[in-house]
PDB file of C-alpha atoms and ligand atoms in Angstrom:
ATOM      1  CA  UNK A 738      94.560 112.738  93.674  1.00  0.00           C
ATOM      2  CA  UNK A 739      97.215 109.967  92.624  1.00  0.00           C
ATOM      3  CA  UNK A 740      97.345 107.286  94.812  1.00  0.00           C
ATOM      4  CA  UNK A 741     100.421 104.461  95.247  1.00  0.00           C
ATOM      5  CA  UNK A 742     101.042 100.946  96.797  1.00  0.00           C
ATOM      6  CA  UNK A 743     104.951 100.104  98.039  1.00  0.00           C
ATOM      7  CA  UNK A 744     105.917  96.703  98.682  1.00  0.00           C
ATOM      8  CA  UNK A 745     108.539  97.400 101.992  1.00  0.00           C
ATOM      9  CA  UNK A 746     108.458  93.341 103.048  1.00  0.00           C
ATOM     10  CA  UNK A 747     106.938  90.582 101.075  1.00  0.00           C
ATOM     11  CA  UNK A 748     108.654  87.550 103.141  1.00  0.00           C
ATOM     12  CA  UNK A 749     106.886  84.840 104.543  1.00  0.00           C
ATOM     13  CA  UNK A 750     107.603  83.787 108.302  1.00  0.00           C
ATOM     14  CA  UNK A 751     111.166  85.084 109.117  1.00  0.00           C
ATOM     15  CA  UNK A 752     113.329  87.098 107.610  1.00  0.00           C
ATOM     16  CA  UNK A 753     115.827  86.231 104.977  1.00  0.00           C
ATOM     17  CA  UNK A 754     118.698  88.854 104.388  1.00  0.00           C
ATOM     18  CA  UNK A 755     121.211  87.611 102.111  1.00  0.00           C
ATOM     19  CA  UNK A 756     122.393  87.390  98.356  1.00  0.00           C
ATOM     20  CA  UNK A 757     119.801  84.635  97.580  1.00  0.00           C
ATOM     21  CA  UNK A 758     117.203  87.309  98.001  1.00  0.00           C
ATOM     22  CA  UNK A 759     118.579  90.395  96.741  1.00  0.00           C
ATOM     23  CA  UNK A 760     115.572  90.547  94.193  1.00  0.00           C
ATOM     24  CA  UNK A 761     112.675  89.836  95.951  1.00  0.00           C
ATOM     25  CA  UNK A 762     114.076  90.881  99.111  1.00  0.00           C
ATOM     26  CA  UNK A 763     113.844  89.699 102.857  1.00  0.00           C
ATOM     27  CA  UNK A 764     111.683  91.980 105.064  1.00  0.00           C
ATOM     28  CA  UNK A 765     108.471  90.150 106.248  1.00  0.00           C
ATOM     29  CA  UNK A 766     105.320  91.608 105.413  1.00  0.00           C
ATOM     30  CA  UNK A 767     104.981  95.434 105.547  1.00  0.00           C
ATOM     31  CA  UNK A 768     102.587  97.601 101.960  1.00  0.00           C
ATOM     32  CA  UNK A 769     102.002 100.944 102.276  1.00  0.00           C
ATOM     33  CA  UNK A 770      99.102 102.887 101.068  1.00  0.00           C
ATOM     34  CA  UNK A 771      99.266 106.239 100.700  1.00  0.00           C
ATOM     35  CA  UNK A 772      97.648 109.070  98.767  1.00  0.00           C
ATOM     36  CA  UNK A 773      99.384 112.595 100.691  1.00  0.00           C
ATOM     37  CA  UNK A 774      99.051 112.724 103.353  1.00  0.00           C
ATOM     38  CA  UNK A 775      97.134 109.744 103.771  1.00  0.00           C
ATOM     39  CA  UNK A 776      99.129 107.264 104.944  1.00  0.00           C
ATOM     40  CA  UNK A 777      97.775 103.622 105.686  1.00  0.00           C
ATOM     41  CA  UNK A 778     100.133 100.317 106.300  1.00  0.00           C
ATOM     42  CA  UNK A 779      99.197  97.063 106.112  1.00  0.00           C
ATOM     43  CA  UNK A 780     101.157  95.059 108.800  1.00  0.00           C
ATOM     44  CA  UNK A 781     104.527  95.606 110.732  1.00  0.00           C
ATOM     45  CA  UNK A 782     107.007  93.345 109.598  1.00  0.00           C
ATOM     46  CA  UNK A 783     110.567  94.061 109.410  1.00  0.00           C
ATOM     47  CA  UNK A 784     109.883  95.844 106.534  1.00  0.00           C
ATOM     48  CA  UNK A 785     108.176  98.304 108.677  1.00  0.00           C
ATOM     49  CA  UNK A 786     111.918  99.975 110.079  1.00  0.00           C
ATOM     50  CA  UNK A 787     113.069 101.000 106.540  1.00  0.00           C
ATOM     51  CA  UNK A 788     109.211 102.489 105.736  1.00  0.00           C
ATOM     52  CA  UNK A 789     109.585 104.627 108.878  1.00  0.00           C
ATOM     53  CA  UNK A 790     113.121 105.484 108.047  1.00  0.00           C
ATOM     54  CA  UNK A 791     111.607 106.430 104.594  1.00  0.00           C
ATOM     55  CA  UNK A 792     108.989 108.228 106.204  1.00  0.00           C
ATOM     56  CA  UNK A 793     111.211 110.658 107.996  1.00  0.00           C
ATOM     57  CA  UNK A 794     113.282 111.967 105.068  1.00  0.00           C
ATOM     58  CA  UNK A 795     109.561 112.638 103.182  1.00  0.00           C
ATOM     59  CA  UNK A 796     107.743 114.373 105.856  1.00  0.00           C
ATOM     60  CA  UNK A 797     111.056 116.458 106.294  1.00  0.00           C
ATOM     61  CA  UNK A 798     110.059 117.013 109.916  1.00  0.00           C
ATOM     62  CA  UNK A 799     106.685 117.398 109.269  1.00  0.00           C
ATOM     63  CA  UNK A 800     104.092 115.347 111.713  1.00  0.00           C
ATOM     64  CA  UNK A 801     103.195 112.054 110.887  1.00  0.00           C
ATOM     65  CA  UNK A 802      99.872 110.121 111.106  1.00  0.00           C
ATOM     66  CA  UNK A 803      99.271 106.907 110.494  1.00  0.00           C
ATOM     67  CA  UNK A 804      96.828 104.012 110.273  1.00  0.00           C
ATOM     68  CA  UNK A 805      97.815 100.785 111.125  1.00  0.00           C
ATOM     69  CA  UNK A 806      95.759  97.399 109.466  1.00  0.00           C
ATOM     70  CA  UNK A 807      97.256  94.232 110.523  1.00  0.00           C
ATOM     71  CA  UNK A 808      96.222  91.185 109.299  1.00  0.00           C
ATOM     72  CA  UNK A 809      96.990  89.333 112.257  1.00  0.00           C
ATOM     73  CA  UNK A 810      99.957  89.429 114.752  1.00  0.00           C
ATOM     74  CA  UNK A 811     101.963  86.698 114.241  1.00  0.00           C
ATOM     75  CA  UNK A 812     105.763  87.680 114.708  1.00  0.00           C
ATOM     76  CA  UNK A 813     106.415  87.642 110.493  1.00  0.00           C
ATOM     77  CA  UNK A 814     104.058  90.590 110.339  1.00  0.00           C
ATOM     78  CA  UNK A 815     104.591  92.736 114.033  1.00  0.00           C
ATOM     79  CA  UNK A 816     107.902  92.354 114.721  1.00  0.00           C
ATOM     80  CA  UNK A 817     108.866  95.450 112.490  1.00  0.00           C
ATOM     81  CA  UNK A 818     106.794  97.903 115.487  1.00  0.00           C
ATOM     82  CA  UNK A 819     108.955  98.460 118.084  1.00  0.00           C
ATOM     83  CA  UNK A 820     112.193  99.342 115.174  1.00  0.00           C
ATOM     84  CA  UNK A 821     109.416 102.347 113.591  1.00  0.00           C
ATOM     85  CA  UNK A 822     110.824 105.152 114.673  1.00  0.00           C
ATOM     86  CA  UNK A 823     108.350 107.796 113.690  1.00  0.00           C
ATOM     87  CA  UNK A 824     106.510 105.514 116.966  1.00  0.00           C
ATOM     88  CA  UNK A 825     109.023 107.316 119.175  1.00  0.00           C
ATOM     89  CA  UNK A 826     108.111 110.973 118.466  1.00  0.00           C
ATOM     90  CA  UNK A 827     105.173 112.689 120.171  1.00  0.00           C
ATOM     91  CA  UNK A 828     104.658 114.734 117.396  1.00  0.00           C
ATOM     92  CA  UNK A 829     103.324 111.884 115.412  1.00  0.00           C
ATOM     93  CA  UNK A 830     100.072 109.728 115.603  1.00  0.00           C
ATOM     94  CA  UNK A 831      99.035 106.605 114.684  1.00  0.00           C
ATOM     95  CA  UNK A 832      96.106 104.337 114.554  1.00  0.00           C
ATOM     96  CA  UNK A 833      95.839 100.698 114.995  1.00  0.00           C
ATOM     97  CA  UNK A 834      92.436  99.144 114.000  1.00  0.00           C
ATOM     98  CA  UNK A 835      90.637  96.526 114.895  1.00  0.00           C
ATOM     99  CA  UNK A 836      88.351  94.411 112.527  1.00  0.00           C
ATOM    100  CA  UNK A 837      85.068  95.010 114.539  1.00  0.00           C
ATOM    101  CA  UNK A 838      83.541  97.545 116.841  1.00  0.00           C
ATOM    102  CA  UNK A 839      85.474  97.879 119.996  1.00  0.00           C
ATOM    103  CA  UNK A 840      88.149  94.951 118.812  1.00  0.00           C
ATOM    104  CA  UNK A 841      91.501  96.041 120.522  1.00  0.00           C
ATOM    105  CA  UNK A 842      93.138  92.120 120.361  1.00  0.00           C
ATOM    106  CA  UNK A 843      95.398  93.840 117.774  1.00  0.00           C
ATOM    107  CA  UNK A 844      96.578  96.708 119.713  1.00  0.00           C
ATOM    108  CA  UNK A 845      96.844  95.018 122.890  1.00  0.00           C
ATOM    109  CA  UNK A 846      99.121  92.212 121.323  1.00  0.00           C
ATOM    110  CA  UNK A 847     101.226  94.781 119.891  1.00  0.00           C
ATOM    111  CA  UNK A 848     102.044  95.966 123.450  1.00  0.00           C
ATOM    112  CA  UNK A 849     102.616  92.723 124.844  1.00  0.00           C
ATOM    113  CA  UNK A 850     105.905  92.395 121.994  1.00  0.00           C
ATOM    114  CA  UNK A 851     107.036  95.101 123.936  1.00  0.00           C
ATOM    115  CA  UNK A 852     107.023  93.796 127.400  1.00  0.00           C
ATOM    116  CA  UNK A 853     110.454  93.686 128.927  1.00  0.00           C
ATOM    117  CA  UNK A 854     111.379  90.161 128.719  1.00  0.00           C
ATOM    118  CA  UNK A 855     111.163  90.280 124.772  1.00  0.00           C
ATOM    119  CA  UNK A 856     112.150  94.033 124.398  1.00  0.00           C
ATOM    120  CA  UNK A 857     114.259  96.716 126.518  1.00  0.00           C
ATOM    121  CA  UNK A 858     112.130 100.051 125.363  1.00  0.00           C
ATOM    122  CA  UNK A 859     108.352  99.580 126.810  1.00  0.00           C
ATOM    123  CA  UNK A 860     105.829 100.401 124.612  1.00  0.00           C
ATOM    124  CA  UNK A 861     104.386 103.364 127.352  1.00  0.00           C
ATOM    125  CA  UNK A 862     107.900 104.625 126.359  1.00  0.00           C
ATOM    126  CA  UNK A 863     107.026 105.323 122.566  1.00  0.00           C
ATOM    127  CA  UNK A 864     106.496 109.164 122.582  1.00  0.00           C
ATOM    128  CA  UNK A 865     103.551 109.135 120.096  1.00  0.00           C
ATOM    129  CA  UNK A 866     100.258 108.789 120.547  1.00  0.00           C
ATOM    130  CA  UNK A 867      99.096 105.525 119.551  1.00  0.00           C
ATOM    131  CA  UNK A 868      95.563 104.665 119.803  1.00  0.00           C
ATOM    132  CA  UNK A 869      92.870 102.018 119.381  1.00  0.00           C
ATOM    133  CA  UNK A 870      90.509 102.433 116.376  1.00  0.00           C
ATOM    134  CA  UNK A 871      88.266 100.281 114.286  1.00  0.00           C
ATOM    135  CA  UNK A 872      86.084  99.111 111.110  1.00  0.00           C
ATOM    136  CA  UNK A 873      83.359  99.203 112.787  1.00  0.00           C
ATOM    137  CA  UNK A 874      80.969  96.179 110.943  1.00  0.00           C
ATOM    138  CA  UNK A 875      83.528  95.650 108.979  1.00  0.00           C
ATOM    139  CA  UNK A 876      84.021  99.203 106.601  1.00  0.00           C
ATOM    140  CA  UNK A 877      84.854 102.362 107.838  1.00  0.00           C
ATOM    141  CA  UNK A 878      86.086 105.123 105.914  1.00  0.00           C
ATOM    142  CA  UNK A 879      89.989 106.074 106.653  1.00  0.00           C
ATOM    143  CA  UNK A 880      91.287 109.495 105.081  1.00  0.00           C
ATOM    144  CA  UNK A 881      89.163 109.174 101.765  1.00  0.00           C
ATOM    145  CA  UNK A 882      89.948 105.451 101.526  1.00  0.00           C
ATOM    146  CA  UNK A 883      86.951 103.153 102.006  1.00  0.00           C
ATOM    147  CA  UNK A 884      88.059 100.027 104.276  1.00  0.00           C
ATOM    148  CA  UNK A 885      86.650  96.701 104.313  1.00  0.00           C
ATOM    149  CA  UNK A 886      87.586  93.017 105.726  1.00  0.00           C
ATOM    150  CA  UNK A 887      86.822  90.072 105.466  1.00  0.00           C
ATOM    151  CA  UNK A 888      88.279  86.582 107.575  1.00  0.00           C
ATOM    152  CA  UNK A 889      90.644  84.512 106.180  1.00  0.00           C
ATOM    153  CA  UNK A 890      91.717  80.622 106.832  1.00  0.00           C
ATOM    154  CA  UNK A 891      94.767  80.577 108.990  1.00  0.00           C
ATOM    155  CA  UNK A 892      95.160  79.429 112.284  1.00  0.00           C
ATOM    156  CA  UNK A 893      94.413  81.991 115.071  1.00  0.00           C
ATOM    157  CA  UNK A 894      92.734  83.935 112.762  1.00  0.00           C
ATOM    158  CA  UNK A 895      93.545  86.747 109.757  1.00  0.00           C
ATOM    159  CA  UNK A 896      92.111  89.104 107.729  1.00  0.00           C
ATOM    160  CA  UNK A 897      91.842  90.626 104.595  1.00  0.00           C
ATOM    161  CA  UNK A 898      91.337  94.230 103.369  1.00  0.00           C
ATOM    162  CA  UNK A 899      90.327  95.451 100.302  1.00  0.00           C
ATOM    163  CA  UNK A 900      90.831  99.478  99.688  1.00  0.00           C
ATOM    164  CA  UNK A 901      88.606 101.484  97.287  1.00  0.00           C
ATOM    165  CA  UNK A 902      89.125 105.032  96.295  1.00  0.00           C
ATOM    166  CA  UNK A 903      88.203 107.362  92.976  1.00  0.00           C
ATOM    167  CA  UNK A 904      86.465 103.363  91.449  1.00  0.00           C
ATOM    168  CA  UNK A 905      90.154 102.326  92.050  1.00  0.00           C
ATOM    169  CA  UNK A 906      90.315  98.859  94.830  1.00  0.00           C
ATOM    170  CA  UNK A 907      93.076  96.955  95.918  1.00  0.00           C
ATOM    171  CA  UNK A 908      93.496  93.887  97.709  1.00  0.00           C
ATOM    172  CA  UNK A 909      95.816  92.753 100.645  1.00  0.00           C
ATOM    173  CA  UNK A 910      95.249  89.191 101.353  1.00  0.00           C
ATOM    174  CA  UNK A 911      98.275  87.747 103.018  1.00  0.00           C
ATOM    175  CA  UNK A 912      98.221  84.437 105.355  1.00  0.00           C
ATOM    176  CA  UNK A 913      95.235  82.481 103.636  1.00  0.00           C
ATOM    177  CA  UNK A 914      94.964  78.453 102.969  1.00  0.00           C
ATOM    178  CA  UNK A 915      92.917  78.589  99.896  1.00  0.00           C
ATOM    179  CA  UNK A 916      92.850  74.906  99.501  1.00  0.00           C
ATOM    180  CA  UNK A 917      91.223  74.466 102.790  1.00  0.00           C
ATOM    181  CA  UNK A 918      88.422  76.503 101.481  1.00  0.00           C
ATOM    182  CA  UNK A 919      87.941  74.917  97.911  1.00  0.00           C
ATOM    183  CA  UNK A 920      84.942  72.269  97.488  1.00  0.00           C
ATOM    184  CA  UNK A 921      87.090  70.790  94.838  1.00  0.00           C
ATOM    185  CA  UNK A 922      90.652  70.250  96.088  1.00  0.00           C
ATOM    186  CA  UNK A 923      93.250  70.053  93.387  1.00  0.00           C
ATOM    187  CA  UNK A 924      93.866  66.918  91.770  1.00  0.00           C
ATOM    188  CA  UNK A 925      97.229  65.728  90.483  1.00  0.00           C
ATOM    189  CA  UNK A 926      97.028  66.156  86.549  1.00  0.00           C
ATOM    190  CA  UNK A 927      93.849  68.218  86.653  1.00  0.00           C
ATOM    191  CA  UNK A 928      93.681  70.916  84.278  1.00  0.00           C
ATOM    192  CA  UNK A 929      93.785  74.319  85.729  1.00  0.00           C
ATOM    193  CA  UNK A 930      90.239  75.725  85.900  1.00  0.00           C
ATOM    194  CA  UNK A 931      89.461  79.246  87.320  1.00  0.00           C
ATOM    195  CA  UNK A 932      85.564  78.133  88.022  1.00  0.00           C
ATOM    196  CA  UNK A 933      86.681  75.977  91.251  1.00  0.00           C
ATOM    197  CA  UNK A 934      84.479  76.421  93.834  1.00  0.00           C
ATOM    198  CA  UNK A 935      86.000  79.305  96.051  1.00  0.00           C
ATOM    199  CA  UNK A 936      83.733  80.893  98.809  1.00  0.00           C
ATOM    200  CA  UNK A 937      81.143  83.492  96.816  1.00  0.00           C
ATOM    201  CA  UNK A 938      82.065  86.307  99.529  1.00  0.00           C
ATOM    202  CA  UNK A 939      85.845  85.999  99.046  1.00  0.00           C
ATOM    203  CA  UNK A 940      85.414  86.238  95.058  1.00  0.00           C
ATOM    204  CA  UNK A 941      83.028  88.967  95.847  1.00  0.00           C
ATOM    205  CA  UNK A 942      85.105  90.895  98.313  1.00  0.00           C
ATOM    206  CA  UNK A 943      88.372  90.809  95.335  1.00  0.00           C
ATOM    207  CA  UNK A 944      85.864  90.732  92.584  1.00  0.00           C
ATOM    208  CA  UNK A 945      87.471  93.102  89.932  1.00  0.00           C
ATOM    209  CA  UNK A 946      90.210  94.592  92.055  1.00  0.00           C
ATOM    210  CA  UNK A 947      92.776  96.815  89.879  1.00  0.00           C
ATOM    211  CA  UNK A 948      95.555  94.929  92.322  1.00  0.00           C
ATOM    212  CA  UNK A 949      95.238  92.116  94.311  1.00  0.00           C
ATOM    213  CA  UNK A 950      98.183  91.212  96.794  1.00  0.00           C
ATOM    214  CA  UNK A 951      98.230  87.889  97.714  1.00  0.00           C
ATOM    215  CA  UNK A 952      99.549  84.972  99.523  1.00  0.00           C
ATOM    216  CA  UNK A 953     100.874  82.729  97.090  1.00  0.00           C
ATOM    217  CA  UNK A 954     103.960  81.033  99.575  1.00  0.00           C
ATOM    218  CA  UNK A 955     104.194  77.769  98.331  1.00  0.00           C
ATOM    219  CA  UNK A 956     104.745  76.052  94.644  1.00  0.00           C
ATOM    220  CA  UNK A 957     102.859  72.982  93.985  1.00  0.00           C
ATOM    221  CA  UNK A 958     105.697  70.534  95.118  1.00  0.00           C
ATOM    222  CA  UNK A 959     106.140  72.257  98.586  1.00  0.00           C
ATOM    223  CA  UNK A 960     102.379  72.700  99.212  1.00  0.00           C
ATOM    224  CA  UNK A 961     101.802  68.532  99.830  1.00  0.00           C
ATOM    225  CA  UNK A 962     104.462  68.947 102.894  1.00  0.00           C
ATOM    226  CA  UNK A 963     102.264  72.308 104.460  1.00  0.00           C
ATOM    227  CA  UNK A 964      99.480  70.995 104.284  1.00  0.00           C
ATOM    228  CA  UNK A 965      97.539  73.252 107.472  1.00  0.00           C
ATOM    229  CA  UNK A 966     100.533  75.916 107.897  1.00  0.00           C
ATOM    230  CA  UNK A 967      97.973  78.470 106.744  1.00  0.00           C
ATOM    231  CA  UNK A 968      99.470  79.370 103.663  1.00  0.00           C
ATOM    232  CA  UNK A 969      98.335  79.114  99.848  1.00  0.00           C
ATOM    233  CA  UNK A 970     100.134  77.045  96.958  1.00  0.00           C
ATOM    234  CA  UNK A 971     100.474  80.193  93.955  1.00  0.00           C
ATOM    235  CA  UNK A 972      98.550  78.480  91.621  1.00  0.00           C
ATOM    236  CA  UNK A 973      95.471  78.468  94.022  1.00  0.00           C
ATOM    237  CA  UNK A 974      96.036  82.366  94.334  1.00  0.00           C
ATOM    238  CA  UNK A 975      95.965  82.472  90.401  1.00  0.00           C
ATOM    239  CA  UNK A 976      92.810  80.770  89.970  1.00  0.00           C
ATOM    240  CA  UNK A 977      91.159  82.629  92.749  1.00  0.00           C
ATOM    241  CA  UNK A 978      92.748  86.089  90.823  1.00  0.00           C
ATOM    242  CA  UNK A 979      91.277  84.735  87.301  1.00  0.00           C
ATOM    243  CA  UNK A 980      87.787  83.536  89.294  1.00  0.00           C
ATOM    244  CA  UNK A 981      87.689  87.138  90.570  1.00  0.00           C
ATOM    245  CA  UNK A 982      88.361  88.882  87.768  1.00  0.00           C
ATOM    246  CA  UNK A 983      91.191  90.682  89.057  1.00  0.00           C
ATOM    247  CA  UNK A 984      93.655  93.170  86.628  1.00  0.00           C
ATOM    248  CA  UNK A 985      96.987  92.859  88.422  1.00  0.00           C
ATOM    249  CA  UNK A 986      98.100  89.729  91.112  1.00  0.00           C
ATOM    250  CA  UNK A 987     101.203  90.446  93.020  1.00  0.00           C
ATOM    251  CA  UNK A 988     102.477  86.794  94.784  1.00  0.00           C
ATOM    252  CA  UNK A 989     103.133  87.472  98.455  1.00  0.00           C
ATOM    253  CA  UNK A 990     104.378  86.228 101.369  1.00  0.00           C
ATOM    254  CA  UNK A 991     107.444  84.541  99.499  1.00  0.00           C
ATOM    255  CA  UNK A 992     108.539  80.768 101.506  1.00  0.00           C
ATOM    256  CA  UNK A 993     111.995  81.251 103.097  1.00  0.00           C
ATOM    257  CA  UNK A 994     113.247  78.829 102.032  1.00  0.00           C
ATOM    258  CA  UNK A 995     112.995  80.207  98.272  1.00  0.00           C
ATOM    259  CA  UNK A 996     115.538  82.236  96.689  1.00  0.00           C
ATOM    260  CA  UNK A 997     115.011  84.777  93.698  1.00  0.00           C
ATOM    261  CA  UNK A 998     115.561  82.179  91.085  1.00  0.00           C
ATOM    262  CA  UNK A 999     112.730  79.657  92.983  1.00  0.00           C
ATOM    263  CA  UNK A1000     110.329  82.940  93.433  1.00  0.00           C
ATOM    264  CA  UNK A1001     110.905  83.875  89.584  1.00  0.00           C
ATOM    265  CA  UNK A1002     110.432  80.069  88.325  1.00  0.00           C
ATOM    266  CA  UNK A1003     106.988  80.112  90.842  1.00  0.00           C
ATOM    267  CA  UNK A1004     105.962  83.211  89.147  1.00  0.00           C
ATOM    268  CA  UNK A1005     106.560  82.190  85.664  1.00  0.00           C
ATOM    269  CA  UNK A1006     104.479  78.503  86.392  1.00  0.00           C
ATOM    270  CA  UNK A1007     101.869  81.530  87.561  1.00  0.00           C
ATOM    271  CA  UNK A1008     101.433  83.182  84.343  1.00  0.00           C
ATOM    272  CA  UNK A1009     101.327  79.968  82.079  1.00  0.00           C
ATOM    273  CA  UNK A1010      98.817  78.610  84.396  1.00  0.00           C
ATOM    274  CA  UNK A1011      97.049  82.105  83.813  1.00  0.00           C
ATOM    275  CA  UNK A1012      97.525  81.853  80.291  1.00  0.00           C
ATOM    276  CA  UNK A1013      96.319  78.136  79.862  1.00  0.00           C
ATOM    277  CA  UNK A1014      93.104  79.172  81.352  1.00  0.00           C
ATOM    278  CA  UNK A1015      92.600  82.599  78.729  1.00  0.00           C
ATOM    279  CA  UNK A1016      93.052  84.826  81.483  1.00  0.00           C
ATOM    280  CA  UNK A1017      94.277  88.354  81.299  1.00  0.00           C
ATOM    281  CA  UNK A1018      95.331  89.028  84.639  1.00  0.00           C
ATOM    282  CA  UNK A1019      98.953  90.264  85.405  1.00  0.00           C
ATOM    283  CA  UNK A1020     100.628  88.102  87.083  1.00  0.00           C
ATOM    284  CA  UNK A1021     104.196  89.184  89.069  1.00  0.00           C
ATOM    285  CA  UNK A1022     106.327  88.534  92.044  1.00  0.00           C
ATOM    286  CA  UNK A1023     105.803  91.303  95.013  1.00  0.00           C
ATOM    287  CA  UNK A1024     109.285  92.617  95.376  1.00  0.00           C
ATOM    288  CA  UNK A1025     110.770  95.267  98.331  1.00  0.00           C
ATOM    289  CA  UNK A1026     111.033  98.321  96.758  1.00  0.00           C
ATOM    290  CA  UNK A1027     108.300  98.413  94.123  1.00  0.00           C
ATOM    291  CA  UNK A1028     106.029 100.793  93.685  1.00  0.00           C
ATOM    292  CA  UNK A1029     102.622 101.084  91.706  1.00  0.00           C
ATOM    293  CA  UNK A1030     100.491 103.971  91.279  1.00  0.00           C
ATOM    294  CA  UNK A1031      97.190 102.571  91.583  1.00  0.00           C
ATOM    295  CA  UNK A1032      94.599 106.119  90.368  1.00  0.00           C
TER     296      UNK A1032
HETATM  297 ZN1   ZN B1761     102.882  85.572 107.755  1.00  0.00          ZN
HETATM  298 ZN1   ZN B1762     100.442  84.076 109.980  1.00  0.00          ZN
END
């Protein structure tokens, strides 16, 4: 059975309609998973609405069910929730998981977006069911799809999740500061190397993924002014990609204040850093609307 990976939002921290980002697009985070009927999404950004619109032409009135993994719930990757309307019929079911046993932070957060000072539906009011699940130690099995996590370094917390099904795996790693985790920070003039010292458990947990989707916000000359924001320069993400042996590396999480021409220059700096080091990964800019069969 063929599985597939869309890109519906691959913005970093607000949205950015507008011509400057007709390529590359401006929904905030939103990648669905799905193998039919299996349906999994990783985070609720704006990009969310148009997946649920989506949704409800496919299914053709069918029910839906759906498992929710979000990274974390900062605004940039929740505030797509309470616009899904597949939420609003009680036909439909979805799951929103937590990152260990009995871990319902996410869940309850998602309700609070809803409250009526920020919102004028409650979230008691959407008609489906929506209920707490999660990963258990850290891997569960969802639908066929084996489910792990692993933390990440941003502040308040966010983690990663790598999907495996039919020796297929693919990575969603969004809202990361790589160079806070590196024993050897970059140094201006250095020559790229892919053997920097990353954290042996996140190589491991990408280690040879077919697709690895990650955050790679800033270019080199905007990273010095983020320093702590929580997000990773690209070329960090590309080293991490070649030290993990990864096939294909979609850049995520695109700055807003970048428009397609900045993301396409930051992606092409990616692949001749990628090529200066021998490496044969794939290197490309995560785009709304894209869509990659994975097995
Ligand atoms: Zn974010
Ligand atoms: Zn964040």
């Amino acid at each position: 059975m063929s599985w597939f990976v869309k890109f519906w939002g691959t913005r970093g921290s607000i949205p950015t309609p507008g011509p400057q980002s007709r390529k590359y697009g401006g929904n905030t985070s939103c990648v669905e998973i799905h193998a039919d009927p299996a349906l999994l999404i990783c985070d609720g950004g704006t990009g969310l609405r148009e997946l649920g619109m989506d949704l409800l032409k496919r299914k053709k009135g069918e029910p839906i069910r759906g498992h929710f993994l979000f990274s974390h719930t900062h605004w940039d990757h929740i505030q797509g929730f309470p616009f899904f309307v597949p939420a609003y019929d009680p036909r439909n079911e979805f799951l929103v998981y937590g990152t260990s046993r009995g871990d319902r932070r996410t869940f309850d957060l998602l309700s609070g977006q809803m409250r009526s000072e920020y919102f004028p539906v409650e979230f008691s009011e959407l008609r489906s069911r929506i209920a707490p699940a999660d990963l258990g130690d850290g891997h569960a099995h969802v639908e066929g799809f084996s489910v792990r996590c692993v933390e990440l370094k941003h502040p308040g917390r966010a983690f990663a999740f790598a999907f495996e099904k039919e020796g297929k795996k693919v990575v969603y790693a969004t809202d990361n500061e790589l160079d806070l985790v590196l024993a050897d920070p970059d140094q201006p003039g250095r020559e790229p190397n892919a053997r920097r010292s990353f954290p042996e458990p996140l190589v491991e947990f990408m280690r040879g993924a077919d697709l690895l989707i990650g955050d790679g916000q800033y270019t080199d000359e905007e990273y010095p002014h983020r320093i702590g924001w929580g997000h990773s320069r690209a070329s960090t993400l590309v080293d991490l990609a070649l030290a993990a042996e990864v096939r294909q590396l979609a850049v995520f999480h695109h700055d807003p204040m970048q428009s397609d021409r900045d993301v396409d220059r930051k992606i092409d700096l990616c692949r001749e850093r990628a090529a200066r080091q021998g490496g044969k990964v794939v290197v490309f800019g995560a785009r709304e609307g894209l869509e990659l069969r994975i097995g």
